[in-house]
Amino acid sequence: MVQLTMAKAINEGLRRAMADDPKVLVMGEDIGKLGGVFRVTDRLQEEFGAQRVIDTPLAESGIVGTAVGLALRGFRPVVEIQFDGFVYPAFDQIVCQVAKLHYRTRGNVRMPLTIRIPWAGGVGAAEHHSESPEAYFVHTSGLRVVAVSNPQDAYLMLRQAIASDDPVVYFEPKRLYHAKGDVDLDVDPADAPPMGLARVAREGTDATVLTYGAQVITALDAALAAEEDGISLEVIDLRSLSPLDHRTIGASVRKTGRVVITHEAAREAGVGAELVASVTERCFHYLESPPVRVTGHDIPYPPAKLEKHHVPDLDRILDAVDRVLDRPNSLTGVEL
Amino acid sequence: MTTVHTLNPTADPATDVDDVARLLSPGGERVADPDLQEWIADVDTAAIRRLYRDMVLLRRIDDEGVALQRQGQLGLWPPCRGQEATQIGTARALRADDFAFPSYRETGVVFARGGKPSDYVLAWRGEGHSTYDPYELHTATQQIIIGAQSLHAVGYAMGVQRDGGDQVAAAYFGDGATSQGDVNEAMVFAASFGAPVVFVCTNNQWAISEPVSVQARFPIAGRAPGFGIPSMRVDGNDVLACLAAMRWATDHARRGRGPVFLEAVTYRMGPHTTSDDPTRYRDKEEVEIWRRRDPIDRVEALLRAEGAFDDAFVAGVGADADALAAAVREAAMGAVTRPALSIFDDVYAEPHTGIDEQRAAYAAYLDGFATAQGA
Ligand SMILES: Cc1ncc(C[n+]2csc(CCOP(=O)(O)OP(=O)(O)O)c2C)c(N)n1
């Protein structure tokens, strides 16, 4: 066991994947000498050379499009999109090419691409630097979508993503880049729980909180606070958004009968909507109350000084817990 | 006419920074240029003094931005030190009703278009994404998505054509941006439609940590002719050359002769932004070379040689810079963050039940705290 920040854990994941497999390439803007704007690729170019750690021209569509060609040729590219808000110029390549080539070629072409995206807000960033675009990708068949919440998962799930023959969109919460945690670097990624599995981050009996990414930390804080009120919350870290781990989710919902979902992406047609729909379909007769979503508002990500009103905090989660438990809450008396 | 038929069509990689048109040498002596000089025939000493003042004031705003960021008043600042001549020279060639499309670093363009002290700092403080009415300054909100504004400029110029107007759109972007599809698509559209747009590529040698050679193997100005767009490579640290070249370019576009591409060869003296660490990717010596090509020193030398750099002038410019810096600081320190519910404003131009419900629900939620405190 070592103590590593999430950024360092990902860095180590990249290093070991590159060392193990000469076909693994890392490419993106400023990832070479600078080591990436978050230093996640720090020193990789020194170690593996500029042919395998590629500083690309400043063109997201170009980065992903050339990675498709490299994958066709048998490489396993790991691309870095510098910030969440800059993935959109590459959207066409991701949804039309990366996601569909395997299907289009009846399985003849594999797209073992990993698309790393520093993701989401809470760090006081400028416009376009705090986006939560996960739902766009979850909606696209052919992609796997994961979101990590701690250094151990960050390390192992990255290794698993790179090893996967499917394309994986891999979300890294910027808010947690510097958060430290224990990492066992010697676990064989093949023996670790697969990246498609959710994790029970905290056990509880009164209600289930479903969440992912940096919101896992906020949800755990909320669970601690709820405990003081005698409420026992179970917190599920989804880890994988596509596919969703309905087994783990369902087991928890059947146990507690009450569901709160929290994410910082906007609500409308977000991952939360999918969770409510699927939980309702699967566990309707076990539900004691309607599931409740706590999300970002349906607004463009607001300026930094106002982001605390957008990203769900502990109190908003507790307010939703009060709703599912039918305790007094901000909507008491309001016609919905 | 073109070099298309040569066996070796690649020139020096884009690194020969002296292969440029100029009117003022790095030492501040006037240089004859038969193409450019007619475009500044009317620029007398008083006008050169105004350009000098503009550049000094811009540098002062920039220094204040860096200081305010270091003091925690701004979240970020993208310095433009070294690029004053490019920004002031080109923007001063625009007519008030032309439309500029600057990037995040083009503080000097916003300044030349009539920006207020608060316009420089409030966005970087996180108080709002844009601080001015683009229609008032005839200047688009400073763009962060690299290259995106080049297409907006072309579309605007196509609108001018359809209106029968004689305005010009100016698209500003960096050397890194020339790798973006948007910039290339913008050139295709502009050439195809003969749109009255001037592309101003500020080649400041670096795109964060990536040297221009990662973006281009051929001088960037050399690309435009391939799109059918005339171009010029100009000394971006020479404010007279930038002014003259932009006057030529806007005149060309305004007369209906189609788009023009300018590459201003300059240097970003500071970090990419206040979050960047340029010592990781570039040498001190390179920065020193460019320090000796400083755009403001160059005009100072010219004015001195022409006997127009007297104490009273210097004191006046200094006092103006002090006052402007104080006003910028005051705008930052005096910023009042808008009320929470303003985050729901302007998502839609007309009523939208979804957002209205969310606003009401969040208001009720916030009211709960007030009630709890009151109780
Ligand atoms: C589409 C997009 N990709 C990446 C970024 C992150 N980024 C901001 S500025 C920059 C470098 C831009 O270089 P250049 O175009 O030369 O302009 P300069 O900063 O030198 O003025 C990068 C990579 C961005 N803002 N937009």
XYZ file of C-alpha atoms and ligand atoms in Angstrom:
737
model
C 0.000 0.000 0.000
C 1.130 3.521 -0.817
C -0.509 6.886 -0.259
C -1.082 8.626 -3.569
C -3.099 11.548 -4.864
C -5.585 10.685 -7.552
C -3.453 12.527 -10.135
C -0.426 10.469 -9.162
C -2.421 7.230 -9.142
C -3.565 7.866 -12.702
C -0.022 8.780 -13.677
C 1.163 5.468 -12.247
C -1.621 3.633 -14.069
C -0.507 5.135 -17.366
C 3.140 4.372 -16.664
C 2.529 0.714 -15.841
C 0.144 0.230 -18.768
C 2.782 1.680 -21.110
C 5.530 -0.401 -19.585
C 3.461 -3.593 -19.917
C 2.267 -3.040 -23.464
C 4.307 -1.252 -26.142
C 1.105 -0.670 -28.091
C -0.220 1.724 -25.456
C 0.180 5.365 -26.514
C -0.680 8.562 -24.721
C -1.675 11.611 -26.709
C -3.123 15.068 -26.135
C -2.414 18.752 -25.735
C 0.478 19.741 -23.478
C 0.856 16.241 -22.113
C 4.580 15.928 -22.992
C 7.100 18.295 -21.485
C 4.505 20.066 -19.394
C 3.068 16.774 -18.167
C -0.475 17.972 -18.850
C -2.107 21.005 -17.324
C -2.880 18.856 -14.279
C 0.495 17.051 -14.469
C -1.271 13.715 -14.795
C 1.168 12.690 -17.538
C 4.166 14.098 -15.671
C 7.486 12.608 -16.837
C 5.910 10.018 -19.114
C 7.485 11.589 -22.177
C 10.886 11.526 -20.503
C 10.437 7.837 -19.833
C 8.754 6.624 -23.018
C 9.766 9.220 -25.591
C 7.851 11.570 -27.830
C 6.714 8.767 -30.127
C 4.587 7.228 -27.403
C 3.704 10.338 -25.413
C 2.535 12.617 -28.151
C 2.033 16.367 -27.882
C -0.618 16.856 -30.526
C -1.733 19.890 -32.448
C -4.449 21.823 -30.697
C -7.432 20.107 -32.279
C -9.675 17.777 -30.292
C -11.341 16.311 -33.331
C -7.873 15.706 -34.764
C -6.696 14.042 -31.576
C -9.557 11.566 -31.397
C -9.675 11.048 -35.167
C -6.001 10.166 -35.420
C -6.365 7.902 -32.388
C -9.021 5.986 -34.342
C -6.465 5.413 -37.116
C -3.855 4.305 -34.593
C -6.318 1.862 -33.040
C -7.106 0.471 -36.505
C -3.402 -0.164 -36.860
C -3.302 -2.106 -33.577
C -2.360 0.533 -31.001
C -4.180 1.263 -27.757
C -4.291 5.033 -27.556
C -5.097 6.847 -24.342
C -6.116 10.371 -25.234
C -6.378 13.267 -22.848
C -8.997 15.923 -23.446
C -7.564 18.910 -21.587
C -10.858 19.929 -19.923
C -14.430 18.606 -19.975
C -15.642 21.672 -21.894
C -13.281 20.976 -24.778
C -14.511 17.530 -25.647
C -17.301 18.902 -27.786
C -15.165 19.587 -30.883
C -14.311 15.867 -30.762
C -17.890 14.796 -30.237
C -18.428 13.813 -33.852
C -15.399 11.536 -33.893
C -16.387 9.961 -30.567
C -20.042 9.232 -31.253
C -19.878 8.561 -35.000
C -16.535 6.762 -35.333
C -15.160 5.516 -32.024
C -18.496 4.218 -30.750
C -19.675 2.643 -33.985
C -16.714 1.120 -35.824
C -16.961 -2.234 -34.104
C -20.668 -2.519 -34.876
C -20.287 -1.176 -38.420
C -17.568 -3.718 -39.230
C -19.434 -6.620 -37.595
C -16.773 -6.919 -34.947
C -13.802 -6.877 -37.281
C -12.414 -3.605 -36.016
C -11.803 -2.998 -32.330
C -11.551 0.432 -30.833
C -9.548 -0.002 -27.622
C -9.443 3.736 -26.998
C -9.440 5.347 -23.584
C -10.618 8.950 -23.517
C -9.553 10.631 -20.273
C -11.473 13.756 -19.319
C -10.615 16.039 -16.361
C -14.145 16.645 -15.301
C -16.758 18.698 -13.437
C -16.628 21.696 -11.147
C -16.056 22.875 -7.638
C -12.583 24.251 -8.344
C -13.468 27.863 -9.166
C -12.529 27.512 -12.820
C -13.239 29.720 -15.818
C -16.129 29.198 -18.207
C -16.047 25.864 -20.122
C -13.782 24.307 -17.456
C -16.404 22.732 -15.185
C -18.735 20.824 -17.460
C -20.421 17.495 -16.766
C -21.019 16.029 -20.208
C -21.361 12.396 -19.118
C -24.977 11.952 -20.209
C -24.080 12.605 -23.866
C -21.764 9.649 -23.809
C -23.954 7.419 -21.667
C -26.603 7.915 -24.340
C -24.247 6.643 -27.044
C -24.281 2.908 -27.600
C -20.858 1.435 -28.144
C -19.090 3.469 -25.460
C -18.362 2.499 -21.890
C -18.455 5.377 -19.468
C -16.821 5.373 -16.048
C -16.285 7.973 -13.326
C -13.787 7.530 -10.513
C -13.946 8.811 -6.955
C -10.739 7.666 -5.206
C -7.088 6.960 -6.057
C -7.367 3.163 -5.839
C -10.236 3.009 -8.307
C -8.583 5.637 -10.465
C -5.517 3.434 -10.808
C -7.271 0.112 -11.323
C -10.115 1.294 -13.504
C -7.702 3.125 -15.783
C -5.699 -0.054 -16.233
C -8.934 -1.924 -16.937
C -10.103 0.744 -19.366
C -6.838 0.557 -21.296
C -7.016 -3.233 -21.321
C -10.600 -3.198 -22.566
C -11.189 -3.825 -26.252
C -14.066 -1.364 -26.100
C -13.696 2.394 -26.104
C -13.966 3.852 -22.611
C -14.752 7.428 -21.668
C -12.984 7.855 -18.355
C -14.018 10.797 -16.172
C -11.579 12.185 -13.588
C -13.044 14.634 -11.071
C -10.732 17.679 -10.983
C -11.967 18.408 -7.473
C -10.286 15.190 -6.271
C -7.009 15.314 -8.213
C -5.109 16.242 -5.085
C -7.075 14.043 -2.662
C -4.871 11.277 -1.261
C -5.750 7.686 -0.557
C -4.292 4.224 -0.127
C -3.405 2.519 -3.379
C -2.345 -1.065 -3.775
C -0.327 -1.000 -6.996
C 0.301 -4.710 -6.909
C -3.293 -5.816 -7.400
C -3.617 -7.364 -10.823
C -6.223 -5.235 -12.645
C -7.594 -8.484 -14.063
C -8.293 -9.746 -10.535
C -9.816 -6.506 -9.244
C -13.589 -5.920 -9.362
C -14.374 -5.081 -12.978
C -14.898 -1.406 -13.809
C -18.567 -2.081 -14.583
C -19.368 -2.809 -10.929
C -20.718 -0.330 -8.417
C -19.331 -0.161 -4.882
C -21.181 0.175 -1.614
C -19.223 3.071 -0.170
C -21.166 3.016 3.103
C -23.782 0.655 4.394
C -27.100 1.903 5.751
C -30.740 0.967 6.149
C -33.068 3.997 5.840
C -32.354 5.276 2.335
C -29.958 4.711 -0.562
C -27.919 7.547 -2.053
C -26.804 6.786 -5.602
C -23.935 8.907 -6.848
C -20.556 8.987 -8.609
C -17.365 11.020 -8.968
C -16.617 13.778 -6.478
C -20.241 13.697 -5.255
C -19.410 10.403 -3.533
C -17.417 12.422 -0.998
C -20.276 14.882 -0.502
C -22.751 12.018 -0.108
C -20.551 10.342 2.507
C -20.395 13.640 4.403
C -24.180 13.836 4.226
C -24.429 10.307 5.567
C -22.289 11.256 8.552
C -24.488 14.279 9.226
C -27.672 12.209 8.834
C -26.376 9.753 11.375
C -26.542 12.495 13.983
C -30.277 12.701 13.266
C -30.558 8.968 13.655
C -30.874 8.379 9.892
C -28.854 5.588 8.353
C -27.876 6.234 4.716
C -26.397 3.722 2.329
C -24.104 5.351 -0.235
C -23.457 3.668 -3.581
C -20.537 4.805 -5.740
C -21.741 3.849 -9.215
C -18.214 3.905 -10.741
C -19.674 2.882 -14.088
C -22.374 4.957 -15.784
C -22.573 2.771 -18.845
C -23.311 0.014 -18.169
C -25.029 0.691 -14.835
C -24.659 -1.993 -12.174
C -28.361 -2.649 -11.639
C -27.682 -5.603 -9.367
C -25.856 -3.620 -6.709
C -28.261 -0.711 -7.093
C -31.312 -2.983 -6.888
C -30.074 -4.874 -3.839
C -29.639 -1.629 -1.963
C -32.991 -0.176 -3.025
C -34.838 -3.319 -2.017
C -33.198 -3.118 1.369
C -33.898 0.569 2.087
C -37.000 1.246 -0.032
C -35.977 4.861 -0.480
C -33.731 6.485 -3.080
C -31.889 9.771 -3.420
C -29.753 10.347 -6.490
C -27.157 13.070 -6.638
C -24.907 14.348 -9.412
C -23.685 17.774 -10.410
C -24.648 17.483 -14.081
C -27.896 19.179 -15.037
C -31.072 17.272 -14.264
C -32.952 17.047 -17.540
C -32.250 13.740 -19.280
C -29.240 13.268 -17.052
C -27.858 10.082 -15.541
C -30.226 10.635 -12.590
C -33.214 10.408 -14.902
C -31.995 7.061 -16.121
C -31.492 5.881 -12.540
C -34.971 6.918 -11.419
C -36.536 5.273 -14.411
C -34.607 2.059 -14.038
C -35.030 1.842 -10.254
C -38.758 2.433 -10.671
C -39.016 -0.211 -13.350
C -37.037 -2.737 -11.391
C -37.960 -2.076 -7.762
C -41.383 -0.394 -7.888
C -42.983 -2.670 -5.323
C -40.188 -2.163 -2.852
C -40.284 1.624 -2.986
C -41.767 3.390 0.040
C -41.610 6.828 -1.619
C -40.809 8.353 -4.998
C -37.070 8.548 -5.760
C -35.694 12.093 -5.623
C -32.927 13.687 -7.674
C -30.492 16.293 -6.349
C -28.601 17.674 -9.320
C -27.144 20.728 -10.936
C -29.844 23.045 -12.239
C -30.800 23.030 -15.912
C -28.562 26.006 -16.611
C -25.205 26.493 -18.269
C -22.535 26.012 -15.623
C -22.596 29.293 -13.682
C -19.630 31.594 -12.981
C -17.237 30.450 -10.280
C -18.592 32.768 -7.606
C -21.992 31.169 -7.990
C -21.093 27.538 -8.545
C -21.854 26.585 -4.946
C -25.501 27.167 -5.787
C -25.263 24.704 -8.653
C -23.187 21.804 -7.365
C -25.319 19.865 -4.850
C -23.952 20.155 -1.345
C -24.521 18.208 1.825
C -27.575 20.252 2.815
C -29.329 19.740 -0.494
C -28.750 16.018 -0.199
C -30.135 16.010 3.343
C -33.152 17.997 2.172
C -33.812 15.269 -0.399
C -33.342 12.608 2.265
C -36.036 14.391 4.271
C -38.269 14.216 1.211
C -37.900 10.492 0.680
C -38.403 9.906 4.420
C -41.444 12.198 4.429
C -39.894 14.524 6.985
C -40.341 18.327 6.782
C -38.332 19.654 3.842
C -38.088 22.598 1.438
C -41.003 21.299 -0.631
C -43.375 20.592 2.252
C -46.756 21.953 1.262
C -45.752 22.607 -2.346
C -47.925 21.089 -5.071
C -45.627 19.132 -7.368
C 3.253 33.393 -58.754
C 3.055 30.524 -56.381
C 5.553 27.956 -55.271
C 3.210 25.082 -56.029
C 5.440 23.796 -58.829
C 8.692 23.650 -56.916
C 10.129 20.338 -55.874
C 10.780 21.634 -52.401
C 7.701 23.564 -51.412
C 8.429 23.711 -47.708
C 10.183 26.766 -46.387
C 11.929 27.280 -43.137
C 9.793 25.963 -40.364
C 7.768 28.773 -38.956
C 10.684 29.804 -36.772
C 12.369 32.556 -38.811
C 10.967 35.409 -36.801
C 12.791 38.061 -38.846
C 11.154 37.079 -42.110
C 8.474 39.738 -41.593
C 7.332 43.083 -42.920
C 8.241 46.004 -40.675
C 8.328 49.766 -40.433
C 10.306 49.999 -37.230
C 13.427 48.006 -36.445
C 13.870 46.345 -33.056
C 16.138 49.292 -32.232
C 13.406 51.789 -33.063
C 14.719 53.078 -36.398
C 12.286 53.556 -39.210
C 12.482 50.938 -41.951
C 11.240 51.652 -45.452
C 8.576 49.285 -46.753
C 7.086 50.220 -50.116
C 3.916 48.204 -49.475
C 3.198 49.260 -45.933
C 4.369 52.825 -45.562
C 1.648 54.426 -47.657
C -0.869 53.037 -45.158
C 0.554 55.140 -42.331
C 1.372 58.260 -44.347
C -0.987 60.247 -42.093
C 0.449 58.886 -38.846
C 2.308 61.851 -37.377
C 4.164 62.190 -34.092
C 0.980 62.915 -32.173
C -0.560 59.707 -33.494
C 2.539 57.702 -32.612
C 2.381 59.145 -29.115
C -1.228 57.947 -28.852
C -0.178 54.452 -29.881
C 2.590 54.557 -27.301
C 0.122 55.654 -24.630
C -2.303 52.874 -25.590
C 0.406 50.262 -25.241
C 1.630 51.585 -21.888
C -1.924 51.649 -20.544
C -2.557 48.124 -21.811
C 0.608 46.868 -20.143
C -0.529 48.502 -16.953
C -3.940 46.786 -17.084
C -2.117 43.524 -17.708
C 0.252 44.004 -14.763
C -2.701 44.881 -12.569
C -4.488 41.713 -13.681
C -1.503 39.578 -12.696
C -1.196 41.360 -9.338
C -4.898 40.998 -8.577
C -4.748 37.309 -9.375
C -1.736 36.838 -7.108
C -3.648 38.605 -4.361
C -6.548 36.219 -4.753
C -8.891 38.782 -6.243
C -9.080 37.048 -9.616
C -9.296 33.339 -10.298
C -7.056 33.553 -13.353
C -5.369 36.029 -15.664
C -3.962 35.464 -19.174
C -1.097 37.939 -19.560
C -0.532 39.693 -22.891
C 2.809 41.362 -22.106
C 4.856 41.499 -25.279
C 1.799 41.453 -27.539
C 0.798 45.098 -27.092
C 1.817 46.208 -30.572
C -0.144 43.446 -32.264
C -3.297 44.097 -30.255
C -3.196 47.901 -30.316
C -1.862 48.277 -33.858
C -4.451 46.006 -35.462
C -7.413 47.046 -33.305
C -6.726 50.769 -33.839
C -7.090 50.168 -37.584
C -10.704 49.054 -37.120
C -13.638 51.383 -37.542
C -15.989 51.731 -34.543
C -18.709 49.816 -36.376
C -16.456 46.985 -37.500
C -16.828 43.889 -35.333
C -13.948 42.265 -33.456
C -13.906 38.661 -32.239
C -11.092 38.441 -29.679
C -9.741 35.526 -27.682
C -9.220 35.451 -23.919
C -5.750 37.045 -24.265
C -6.822 40.023 -26.351
C -7.242 42.483 -23.478
C -5.784 45.161 -25.760
C -8.476 44.650 -28.370
C -11.172 45.145 -25.727
C -9.246 48.208 -24.523
C -8.990 49.661 -28.024
C -12.699 49.025 -28.576
C -13.564 51.113 -25.510
C -13.665 48.601 -22.651
C -14.302 49.871 -19.113
C -12.072 48.946 -16.143
C -14.608 46.375 -14.957
C -14.597 44.736 -18.403
C -11.040 43.536 -17.901
C -11.411 41.837 -14.545
C -14.923 40.725 -13.661
C -15.013 37.683 -15.941
C -11.655 36.486 -14.585
C -12.996 37.013 -11.096
C -15.852 34.669 -11.858
C -18.592 37.255 -11.512
C -19.973 36.688 -15.000
C -18.962 35.124 -18.284
C -19.111 38.383 -20.173
C -19.038 41.868 -18.812
C -19.907 44.076 -21.776
C -22.648 44.254 -24.341
C -21.012 43.006 -27.531
C -23.208 45.339 -29.575
C -22.009 48.337 -27.619
C -18.307 47.671 -28.120
C -18.850 45.955 -31.459
C -16.727 43.247 -29.928
C -17.715 39.666 -29.188
C -17.260 38.166 -25.749
C -13.672 36.996 -25.391
C -13.560 33.426 -26.599
C -12.128 30.521 -24.627
C -12.855 27.629 -26.996
C -9.808 27.787 -29.242
C -10.643 28.968 -32.744
C -14.436 28.912 -32.362
C -14.725 32.657 -32.882
C -13.192 32.507 -36.357
C -16.410 30.962 -37.682
C -18.523 33.511 -35.840
C -16.522 36.278 -37.510
C -17.045 34.780 -40.946
C -20.781 34.402 -40.313
C -20.954 37.997 -39.156
C -19.148 39.115 -42.295
C -21.562 37.111 -44.442
C -24.361 38.997 -42.706
C -22.669 42.303 -43.567
C -22.640 41.250 -47.204
C -26.333 40.440 -47.114
C -27.105 43.776 -45.461
C -25.092 45.630 -48.075
C -22.992 47.156 -45.271
C -19.342 48.073 -45.440
C -18.206 46.815 -42.039
C -15.389 44.346 -41.581
C -15.161 41.487 -39.082
C -11.825 40.823 -37.414
C -11.158 37.294 -36.161
C -8.358 37.106 -33.609
C -6.749 33.810 -32.677
C -3.375 32.349 -31.782
C -0.873 30.156 -33.597
C -2.224 27.121 -31.753
C -5.697 27.880 -33.036
C -4.570 27.436 -36.637
C -4.582 23.673 -35.974
C -8.274 23.736 -35.156
C -10.812 22.613 -37.675
C -12.878 25.708 -36.970
C -10.127 28.072 -38.142
C -9.566 26.094 -41.297
C -13.276 25.781 -41.944
C -13.564 29.514 -41.355
C -11.000 30.163 -44.083
C -12.835 27.887 -46.496
C -16.132 29.668 -45.845
C -14.572 33.136 -45.973
C -12.845 32.475 -49.277
C -15.844 30.734 -50.830
C -18.162 33.613 -49.994
C -15.615 36.425 -50.316
C -16.605 37.524 -46.823
C -15.231 40.814 -45.490
C -13.218 39.292 -42.685
C -9.655 39.806 -41.563
C -8.031 36.908 -39.785
C -5.452 38.112 -37.297
C -3.271 35.257 -36.197
C -1.141 36.265 -33.244
C 1.850 33.992 -33.529
C 3.302 34.401 -30.067
C 5.470 31.284 -30.556
C 3.720 29.175 -27.940
C 0.397 27.451 -27.348
C 0.731 26.867 -23.636
C 3.799 24.570 -23.717
C 3.768 23.723 -27.393
C 6.080 25.654 -29.717
C 4.651 26.902 -32.968
C 6.506 24.098 -34.751
C 4.023 21.612 -33.276
C 1.236 23.504 -35.032
C 2.938 24.473 -38.287
C 5.907 23.394 -40.437
C 5.501 26.345 -42.799
C 5.075 30.011 -41.942
C 1.440 30.288 -40.920
C 0.761 33.221 -43.276
C 1.780 30.886 -46.089
C -1.303 28.756 -45.577
C -3.899 31.363 -46.436
C -3.041 31.540 -50.162
C -3.893 27.874 -50.330
C -7.410 28.832 -49.322
C -7.338 31.646 -51.870
C -6.801 34.300 -49.225
C -4.047 36.922 -49.572
C -1.849 37.131 -46.541
C 0.951 39.050 -44.938
C 3.474 38.165 -42.270
C 4.165 41.206 -40.190
C 6.396 42.103 -37.248
C 3.960 41.831 -34.369
C 6.202 43.905 -32.102
C 6.104 46.825 -34.515
C 2.964 48.819 -33.832
C 3.335 50.883 -37.019
C 3.586 47.797 -39.194
C 0.590 46.199 -37.435
C -1.472 49.338 -37.927
C -0.453 49.653 -41.586
C -1.024 45.988 -42.397
C -4.435 45.984 -40.726
C -5.414 49.161 -42.587
C -4.456 47.472 -45.845
C -6.347 44.332 -44.858
C -9.544 46.051 -43.737
C -9.495 48.256 -46.828
C -9.205 45.184 -49.017
C -12.098 43.470 -47.234
C -14.222 46.618 -47.088
C -13.925 47.117 -50.830
C -15.458 43.730 -51.385
C -12.241 42.021 -52.354
C -12.708 39.266 -49.821
C -10.890 38.003 -46.750
C -7.301 38.722 -45.715
C -5.015 36.832 -43.372
C -2.382 38.513 -41.206
C 0.202 36.655 -39.176
C 1.661 38.909 -36.489
C 4.958 37.432 -35.328
C 5.397 38.277 -31.662
C 6.082 36.682 -28.310
C 4.183 35.977 -25.113
C 6.619 37.246 -22.455
C 4.749 35.896 -19.440
C 3.170 32.577 -18.578
C 0.212 31.314 -20.603
C -1.963 32.159 -17.641
C -1.226 32.754 -13.990
C -1.629 28.975 -13.490
C 1.106 28.125 -15.970
C 4.800 27.449 -15.330
C 6.711 28.345 -18.513
C 10.081 27.363 -17.003
C 9.039 23.774 -17.633
C 9.084 24.188 -21.389
C 11.067 27.209 -22.550
C 14.534 28.677 -22.099
C 15.454 31.873 -20.326
C 17.648 32.842 -23.303
C 14.695 32.841 -25.656
C 12.753 35.133 -23.368
C 15.810 37.415 -23.137
C 16.048 37.693 -26.936
C 12.462 38.820 -27.080
C 12.877 41.225 -24.194
C 15.258 43.119 -26.472
C 12.518 43.344 -29.091
C 10.017 44.927 -26.712
C 7.242 46.706 -28.614
C 6.975 49.621 -26.194
C 10.731 50.270 -25.923
C 10.817 50.316 -29.688
C 8.352 53.189 -29.963
C 10.065 54.983 -27.102
C 13.332 54.867 -29.063
C 11.590 56.259 -32.130
C 9.939 59.075 -30.200
C 13.234 59.935 -28.506
C 15.021 60.061 -31.847
C 12.303 62.367 -33.116
C 12.506 64.576 -30.042
C 8.982 63.728 -28.928
C 9.630 61.889 -25.674
C 9.734 64.768 -23.234
C 9.206 64.607 -19.488
C 5.751 66.127 -19.616
C 4.566 63.469 -22.048
C 6.040 60.652 -19.982
C 4.533 62.045 -16.787
C 1.135 62.384 -18.444
C 1.130 58.802 -19.695
C 2.338 57.600 -16.299
C -0.453 59.445 -14.508
C -3.052 58.026 -16.912
C -1.706 54.521 -16.356
C -1.811 54.969 -12.573
C -5.390 56.165 -12.714
C -6.461 53.315 -14.975
C -4.740 50.711 -12.801
C -6.478 52.124 -9.732
C -9.829 51.971 -11.518
C -9.228 48.353 -12.569
C -8.319 47.454 -9.000
C -11.365 49.230 -7.666
C -13.579 47.376 -10.140
C -12.222 44.056 -8.901
C -12.279 44.832 -5.192
C -15.660 46.515 -5.367
C -17.283 43.687 -7.292
C -20.631 42.652 -5.873
C -21.529 39.051 -6.592
C -24.974 38.820 -8.096
C -27.766 37.242 -6.051
C -28.063 33.482 -6.089
C -31.221 33.355 -8.179
C -29.554 35.299 -10.989
C -28.004 32.014 -12.111
C -31.401 31.210 -13.623
C -31.574 34.452 -15.614
C -31.267 34.530 -19.383
C -31.018 30.786 -19.940
C -33.938 31.371 -22.308
C -35.118 34.577 -23.915
C -38.788 33.723 -23.300
C -40.520 32.096 -20.313
C -39.676 28.429 -19.913
C -41.672 26.434 -17.392
C -38.847 24.037 -16.558
C -36.400 26.687 -15.527
C -39.115 28.744 -13.843
C -40.041 25.793 -11.653
C -36.417 25.173 -10.780
C -35.920 28.802 -9.900
C -38.997 28.755 -7.632
C -37.966 25.503 -5.968
C -34.471 26.795 -5.300
C -35.887 30.052 -3.975
C -38.078 28.106 -1.557
C -35.106 26.044 -0.514
C -33.032 29.173 0.162
C -35.982 30.725 2.008
C -35.924 27.734 4.315
C -32.570 28.898 5.654
C -33.892 32.411 6.233
C -36.902 31.000 8.096
C -34.681 28.694 10.131
C -32.465 31.615 11.082
C -35.474 33.771 11.896
C -36.975 31.088 14.118
C -10.991 23.781 -27.871
C -9.965 24.104 -26.796
N -8.961 23.212 -26.526
C -8.053 23.471 -25.537
C -8.139 24.624 -24.801
C -7.147 24.876 -23.648
N -6.221 25.958 -24.044
C -6.475 27.238 -23.695
S -5.405 28.290 -24.397
C -4.523 27.047 -25.153
C -3.349 27.398 -26.033
C -3.745 28.327 -27.147
O -2.639 28.716 -27.897
P -2.733 29.797 -29.050
O -3.905 29.513 -29.952
O -1.409 29.906 -29.696
O -3.106 31.151 -28.305
P -2.291 31.892 -27.138
O -2.750 31.295 -25.833
O -0.840 31.706 -27.385
O -2.715 33.319 -27.220
C -5.075 25.816 -24.827
C -4.555 24.503 -25.260
C -9.203 25.530 -25.127
N -9.364 26.688 -24.462
N -10.082 25.265 -26.132
